[in-house]
mmCIF file of C-alpha atoms in Angstrom:
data_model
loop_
_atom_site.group_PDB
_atom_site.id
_atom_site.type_symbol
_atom_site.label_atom_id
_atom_site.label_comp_id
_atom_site.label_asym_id
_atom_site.label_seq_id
_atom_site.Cartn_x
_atom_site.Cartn_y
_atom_site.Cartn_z
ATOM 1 C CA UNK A 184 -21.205 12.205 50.256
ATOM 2 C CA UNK A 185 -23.584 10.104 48.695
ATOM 3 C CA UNK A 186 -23.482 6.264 48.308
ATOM 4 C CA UNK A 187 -23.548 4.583 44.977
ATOM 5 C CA UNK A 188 -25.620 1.935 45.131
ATOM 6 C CA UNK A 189 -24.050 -1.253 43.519
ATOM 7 C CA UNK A 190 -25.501 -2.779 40.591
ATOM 8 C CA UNK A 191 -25.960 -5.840 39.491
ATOM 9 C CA UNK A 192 -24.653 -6.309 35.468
ATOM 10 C CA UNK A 193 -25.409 -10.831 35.305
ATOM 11 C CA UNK A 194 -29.232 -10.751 34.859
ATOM 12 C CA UNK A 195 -30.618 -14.226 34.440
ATOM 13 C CA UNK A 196 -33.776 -13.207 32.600
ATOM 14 C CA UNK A 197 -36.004 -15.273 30.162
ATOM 15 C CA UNK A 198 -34.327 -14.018 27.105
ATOM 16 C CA UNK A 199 -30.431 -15.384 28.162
ATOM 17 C CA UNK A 200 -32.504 -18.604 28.574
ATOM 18 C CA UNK A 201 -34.421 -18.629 24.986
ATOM 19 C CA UNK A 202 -30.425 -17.425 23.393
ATOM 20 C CA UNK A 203 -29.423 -20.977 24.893
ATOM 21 C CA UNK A 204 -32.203 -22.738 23.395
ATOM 22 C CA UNK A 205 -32.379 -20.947 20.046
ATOM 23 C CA UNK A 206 -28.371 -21.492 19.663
ATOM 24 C CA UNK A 207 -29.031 -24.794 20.313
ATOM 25 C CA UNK A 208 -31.915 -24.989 17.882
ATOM 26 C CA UNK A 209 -29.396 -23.370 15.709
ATOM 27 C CA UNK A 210 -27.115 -26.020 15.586
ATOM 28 C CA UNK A 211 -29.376 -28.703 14.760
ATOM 29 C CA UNK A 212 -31.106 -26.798 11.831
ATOM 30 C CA UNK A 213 -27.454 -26.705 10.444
ATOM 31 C CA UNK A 214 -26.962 -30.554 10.944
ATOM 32 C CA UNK A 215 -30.531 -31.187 9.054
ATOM 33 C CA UNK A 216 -29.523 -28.848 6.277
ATOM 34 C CA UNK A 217 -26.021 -29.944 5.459
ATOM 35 C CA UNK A 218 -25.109 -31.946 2.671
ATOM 36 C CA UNK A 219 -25.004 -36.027 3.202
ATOM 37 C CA UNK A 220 -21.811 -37.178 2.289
ATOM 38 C CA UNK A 221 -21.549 -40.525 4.031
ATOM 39 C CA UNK A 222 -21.251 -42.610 1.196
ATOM 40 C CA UNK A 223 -18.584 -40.123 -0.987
ATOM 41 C CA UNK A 224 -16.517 -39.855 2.711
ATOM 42 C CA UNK A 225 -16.536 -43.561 2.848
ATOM 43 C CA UNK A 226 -14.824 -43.892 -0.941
ATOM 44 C CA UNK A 227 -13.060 -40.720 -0.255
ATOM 45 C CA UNK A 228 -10.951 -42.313 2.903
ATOM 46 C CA UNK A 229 -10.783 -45.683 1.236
ATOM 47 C CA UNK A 230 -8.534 -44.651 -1.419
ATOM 48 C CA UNK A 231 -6.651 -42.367 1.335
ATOM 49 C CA UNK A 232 -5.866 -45.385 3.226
ATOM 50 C CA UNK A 233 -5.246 -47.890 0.335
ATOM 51 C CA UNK A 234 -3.328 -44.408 -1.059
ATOM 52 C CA UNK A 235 -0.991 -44.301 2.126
ATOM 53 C CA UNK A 236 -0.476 -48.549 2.382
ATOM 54 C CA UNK A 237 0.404 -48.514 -1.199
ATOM 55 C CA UNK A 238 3.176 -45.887 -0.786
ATOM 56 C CA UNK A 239 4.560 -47.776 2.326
ATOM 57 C CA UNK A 240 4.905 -50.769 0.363
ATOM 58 C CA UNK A 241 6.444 -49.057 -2.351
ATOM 59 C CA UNK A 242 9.128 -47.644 -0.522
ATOM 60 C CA UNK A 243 9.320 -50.977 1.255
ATOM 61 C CA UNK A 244 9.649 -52.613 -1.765
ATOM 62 C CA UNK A 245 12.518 -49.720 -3.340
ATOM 63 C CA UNK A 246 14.248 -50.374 -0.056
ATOM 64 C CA UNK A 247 14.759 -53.883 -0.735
ATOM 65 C CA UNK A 248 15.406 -53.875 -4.330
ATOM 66 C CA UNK A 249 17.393 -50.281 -3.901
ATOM 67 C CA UNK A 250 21.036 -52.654 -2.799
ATOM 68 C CA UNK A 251 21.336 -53.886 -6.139
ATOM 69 C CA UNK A 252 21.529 -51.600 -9.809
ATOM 70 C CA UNK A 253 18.016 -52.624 -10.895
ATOM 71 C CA UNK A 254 16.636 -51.399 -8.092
ATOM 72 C CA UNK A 255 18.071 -47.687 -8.426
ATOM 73 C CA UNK A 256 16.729 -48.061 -12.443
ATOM 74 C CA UNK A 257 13.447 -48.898 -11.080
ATOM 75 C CA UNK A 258 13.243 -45.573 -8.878
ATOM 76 C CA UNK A 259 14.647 -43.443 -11.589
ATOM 77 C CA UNK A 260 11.844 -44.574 -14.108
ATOM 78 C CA UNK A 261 9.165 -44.918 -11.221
ATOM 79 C CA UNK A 262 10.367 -41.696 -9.324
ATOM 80 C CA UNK A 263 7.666 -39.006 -11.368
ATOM 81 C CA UNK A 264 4.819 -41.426 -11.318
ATOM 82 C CA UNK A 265 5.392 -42.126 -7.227
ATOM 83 C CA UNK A 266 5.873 -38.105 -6.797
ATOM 84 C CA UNK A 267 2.438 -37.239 -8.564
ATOM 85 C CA UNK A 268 0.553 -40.311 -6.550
ATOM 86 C CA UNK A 269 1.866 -38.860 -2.881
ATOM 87 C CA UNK A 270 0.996 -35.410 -4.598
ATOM 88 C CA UNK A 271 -2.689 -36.633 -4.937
ATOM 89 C CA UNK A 272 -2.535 -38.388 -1.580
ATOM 90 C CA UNK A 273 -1.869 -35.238 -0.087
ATOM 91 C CA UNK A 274 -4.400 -33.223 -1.930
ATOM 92 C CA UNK A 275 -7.184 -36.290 -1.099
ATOM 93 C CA UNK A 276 -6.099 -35.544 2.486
ATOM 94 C CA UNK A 277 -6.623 -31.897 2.793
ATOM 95 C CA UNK A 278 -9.438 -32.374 0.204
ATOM 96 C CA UNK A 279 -11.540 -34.523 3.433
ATOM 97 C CA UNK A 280 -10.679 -32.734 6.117
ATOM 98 C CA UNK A 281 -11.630 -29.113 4.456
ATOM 99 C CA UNK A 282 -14.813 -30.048 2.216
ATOM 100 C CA UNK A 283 -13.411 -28.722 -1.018
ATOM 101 C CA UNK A 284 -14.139 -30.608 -4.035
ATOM 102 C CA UNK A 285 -11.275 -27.922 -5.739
ATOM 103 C CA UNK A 286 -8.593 -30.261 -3.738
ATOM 104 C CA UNK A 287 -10.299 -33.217 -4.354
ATOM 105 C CA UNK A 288 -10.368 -32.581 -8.684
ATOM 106 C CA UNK A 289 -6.739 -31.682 -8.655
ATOM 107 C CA UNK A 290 -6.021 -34.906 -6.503
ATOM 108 C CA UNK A 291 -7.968 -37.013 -9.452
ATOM 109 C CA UNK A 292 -5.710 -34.341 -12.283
ATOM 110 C CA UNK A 293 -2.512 -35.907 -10.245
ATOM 111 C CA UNK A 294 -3.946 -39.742 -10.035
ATOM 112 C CA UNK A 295 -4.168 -39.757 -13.655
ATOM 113 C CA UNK A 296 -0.478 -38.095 -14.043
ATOM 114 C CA UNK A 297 0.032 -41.312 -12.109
ATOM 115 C CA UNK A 298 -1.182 -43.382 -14.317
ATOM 116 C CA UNK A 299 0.652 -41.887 -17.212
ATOM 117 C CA UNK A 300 3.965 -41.536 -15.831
ATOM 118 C CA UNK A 301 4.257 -45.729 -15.323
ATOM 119 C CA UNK A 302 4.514 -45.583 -18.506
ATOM 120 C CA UNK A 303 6.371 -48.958 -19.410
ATOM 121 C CA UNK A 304 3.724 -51.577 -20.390
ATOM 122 C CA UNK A 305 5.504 -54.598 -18.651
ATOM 123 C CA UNK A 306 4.719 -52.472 -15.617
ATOM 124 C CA UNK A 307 1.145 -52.925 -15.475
ATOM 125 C CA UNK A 308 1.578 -53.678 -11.634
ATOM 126 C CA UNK A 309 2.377 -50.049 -10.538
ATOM 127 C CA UNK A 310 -0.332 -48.762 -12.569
ATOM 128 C CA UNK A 311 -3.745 -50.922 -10.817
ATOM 129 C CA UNK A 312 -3.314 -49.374 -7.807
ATOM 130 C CA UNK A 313 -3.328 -45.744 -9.134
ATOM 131 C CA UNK A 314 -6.108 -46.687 -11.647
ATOM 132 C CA UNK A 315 -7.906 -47.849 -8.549
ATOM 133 C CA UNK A 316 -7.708 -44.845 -6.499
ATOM 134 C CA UNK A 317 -8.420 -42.779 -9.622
ATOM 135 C CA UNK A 318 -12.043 -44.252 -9.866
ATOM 136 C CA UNK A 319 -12.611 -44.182 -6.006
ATOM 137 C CA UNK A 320 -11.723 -40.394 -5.905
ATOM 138 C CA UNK A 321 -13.799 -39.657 -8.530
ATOM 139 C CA UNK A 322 -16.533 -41.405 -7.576
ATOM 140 C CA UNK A 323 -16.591 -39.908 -4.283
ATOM 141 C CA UNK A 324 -15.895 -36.390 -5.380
ATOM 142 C CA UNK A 325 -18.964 -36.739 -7.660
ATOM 143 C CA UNK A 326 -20.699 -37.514 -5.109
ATOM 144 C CA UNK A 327 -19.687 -35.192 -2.678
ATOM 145 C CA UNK A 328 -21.892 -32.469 -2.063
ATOM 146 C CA UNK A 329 -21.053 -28.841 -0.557
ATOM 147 C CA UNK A 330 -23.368 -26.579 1.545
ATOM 148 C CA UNK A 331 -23.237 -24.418 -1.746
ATOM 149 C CA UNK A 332 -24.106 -26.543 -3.942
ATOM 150 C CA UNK A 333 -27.048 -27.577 -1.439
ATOM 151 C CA UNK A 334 -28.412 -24.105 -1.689
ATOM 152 C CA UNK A 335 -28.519 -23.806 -5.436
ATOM 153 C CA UNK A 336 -30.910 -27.208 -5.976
#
């Protein structure tokens, strides 16, 4: 019978060493190349946050005023303009975390429903906020640049 003689498969050679330095290489020619959005991130989470306070004081304030019949009227007329402005929140959300600038338009589409939907004039008040956030989306989706649209300029 003859032996087999074992073999050795993990080879440290010169080329596993240049993979580790080329990946890493890699990665920061992918940091250099994509898009800068530090200044549309900044609006974009500004009117996130200011998005999320407002709707905990608005359901702060409903739950206060909610005891009394003027409170439930105030919900009833308020109800589609608050459902399109956490609609928008949400979209603003998953617009930031994924890069798309597809969530991010619809999430401006449903500020402006916002906007429209408080529509009694002696309620100004619920409509600054969402007029707000409407210009700070914008501005930061306008601004925000995808690795796409890096490639085609």
């Amino acid at each position: 019978m003859r032996k087999m003689s074992v073999q050795h498969t993990n080879f440290n050679t010169s080329q596993d060493k240049g993979k580790t330095g080329q990946e890493f290489n890699n990665q920061e020619l992918i940091k250099k190349n994509a898009p800068d959005n530090r200044v549309a991130s900044i609006f974009l989470a500004v009117a996130f946050y200011l998005a999320i306070v407002y709707f905990y004081l608005a359901i702060v304030y409903f739950a206060l005023f909610f005891i009394n019949p003027w409170g439930i009227l105030l919900i009833i007329f308020l109800a589609p303009s608050l459902i399109s402005f956490i609609i928008a929140t949400i979209l603003t959300g998953i617009g930031r975390k994924k890069a798309s600038k597809n969530f991010l338009y619809t999430s401006i589409v449903f500020y402006v429903a916002s906007i429209l939907l408080a529509y009694d004039p002696d309620w100004g008040v619920f409509r600054v906020i969402p007029i707000l956030l409407t210009i700070l989306v914008t501005i930061g989706t306008v601004l925000f640049k995808q690795d796409n649209e890096q490639d085609n300029k």
